[in-house]
Amino acid sequence: MAADEATPAQTQNRRRRTALSGERRISGTLRDRERRAAHPVEGARQMWTLRNGYHKRETEKKTLVAESSQRHRELL
């Protein structure tokens, strides 16, 4: 193997890294730009709020779906 070629593990790691940072890379939204413009600490705080808010909404959605499908099953 040539010295400049990446090992499969390195390639995998790079893929994983880009996949993890993908959320930020792909969504160059206004919110993203605002976040970067903010003070580092404030930006981090904002990011957490956004992230947690998002997850909270997602879990609420899942709960609602689960409840409605449960209700549906009971009706059958």
Short mmCIF file of C-alpha atoms in Angstrom, two decimals:
data_model
loop_
_atom_site.label_atom_id
_atom_site.label_comp_id
_atom_site.label_asym_id
_atom_site.label_seq_id
_atom_site.Cartn_x
_atom_site.Cartn_y
_atom_site.Cartn_z
CA MET A 1 0.00 0.00 0.00
CA ALA A 2 1.32 3.45 -0.88
CA ALA A 3 2.21 5.74 1.99
CA ASP A 4 -0.22 8.45 0.90
CA GLU A 5 -3.22 6.10 0.78
CA ALA A 6 -5.57 6.15 3.74
CA THR A 7 -6.18 2.91 5.58
CA PRO A 8 -9.78 1.67 5.64
CA ALA A 9 -9.98 2.69 9.30
CA GLN A 10 -8.87 6.23 8.51
CA THR A 11 -11.39 6.47 5.71
CA GLN A 12 -14.09 5.22 8.06
CA ASN A 13 -13.10 7.79 10.67
CA ARG A 14 -13.18 10.59 8.13
CA ARG A 15 -16.61 9.46 6.96
CA ARG A 16 -17.84 9.37 10.52
CA ARG A 17 -16.43 12.83 11.23
CA THR A 18 -18.03 14.36 8.18
CA ALA A 19 -21.28 12.59 8.98
CA LEU A 20 -21.25 13.97 12.51
CA SER A 21 -20.44 17.50 11.39
CA GLY A 22 -22.90 17.13 8.52
CA GLU A 23 -25.75 18.63 10.51
CA ARG A 24 -23.86 21.92 10.70
CA ARG A 25 -22.31 21.65 7.24
CA ILE A 26 -25.48 21.01 5.29
CA SER A 27 -27.90 23.28 7.11
CA GLY A 28 -26.28 26.64 6.49
CA THR A 29 -29.48 28.20 7.69
CA LEU A 30 -30.06 31.67 9.00
CA ARG A 31 -30.27 30.22 12.49
CA ASP A 32 -26.82 28.72 11.95
CA ARG A 33 -25.37 32.05 10.87
CA GLU A 34 -26.96 33.83 13.81
CA ARG A 35 -25.48 31.25 16.12
CA ARG A 36 -21.99 31.82 14.74
CA ALA A 37 -22.40 35.58 14.97
CA ALA A 38 -23.27 35.39 18.66
CA HIS A 39 -20.72 35.48 21.45
CA PRO A 40 -19.07 32.03 21.88
CA VAL A 41 -20.72 31.34 25.23
CA GLU A 42 -24.06 32.70 24.11
CA GLY A 43 -23.74 30.72 20.89
CA ALA A 44 -23.19 27.53 22.82
CA ARG A 45 -26.16 28.29 25.03
CA GLN A 46 -28.34 29.00 22.00
CA MET A 47 -27.18 25.82 20.36
CA TRP A 48 -28.17 23.75 23.38
CA THR A 49 -31.54 25.39 23.57
CA LEU A 50 -32.16 24.77 19.90
CA ARG A 51 -30.91 21.22 20.06
CA ASN A 52 -32.85 20.33 23.18
CA GLY A 53 -35.94 22.09 21.95
CA TYR A 54 -35.74 20.06 18.78
CA HIS A 55 -35.32 16.78 20.62
CA LYS A 56 -38.14 17.65 22.97
CA ARG A 57 -40.44 18.30 20.01
CA GLU A 58 -39.35 15.06 18.38
CA THR A 59 -40.03 13.00 21.51
CA GLU A 60 -43.40 14.68 21.96
CA LYS A 61 -44.23 13.81 18.37
CA LYS A 62 -43.19 10.19 18.93
CA THR A 63 -45.26 10.02 22.11
CA LEU A 64 -48.29 11.39 20.30
CA VAL A 65 -47.85 8.89 17.49
CA ALA A 66 -47.42 6.04 19.96
CA GLU A 67 -50.53 7.09 21.89
CA SER A 68 -52.67 7.43 18.80
CA SER A 69 -51.56 4.07 17.42
CA GLN A 70 -52.27 2.53 20.83
CA ARG A 71 -55.77 4.03 20.76
CA HIS A 72 -56.21 2.74 17.23
CA ARG A 73 -55.21 -0.76 18.30
CA GLU A 74 -57.71 -0.66 21.16
CA LEU A 75 -60.51 0.30 18.78
CA LEU A 76 -59.84 -2.64 16.48
#
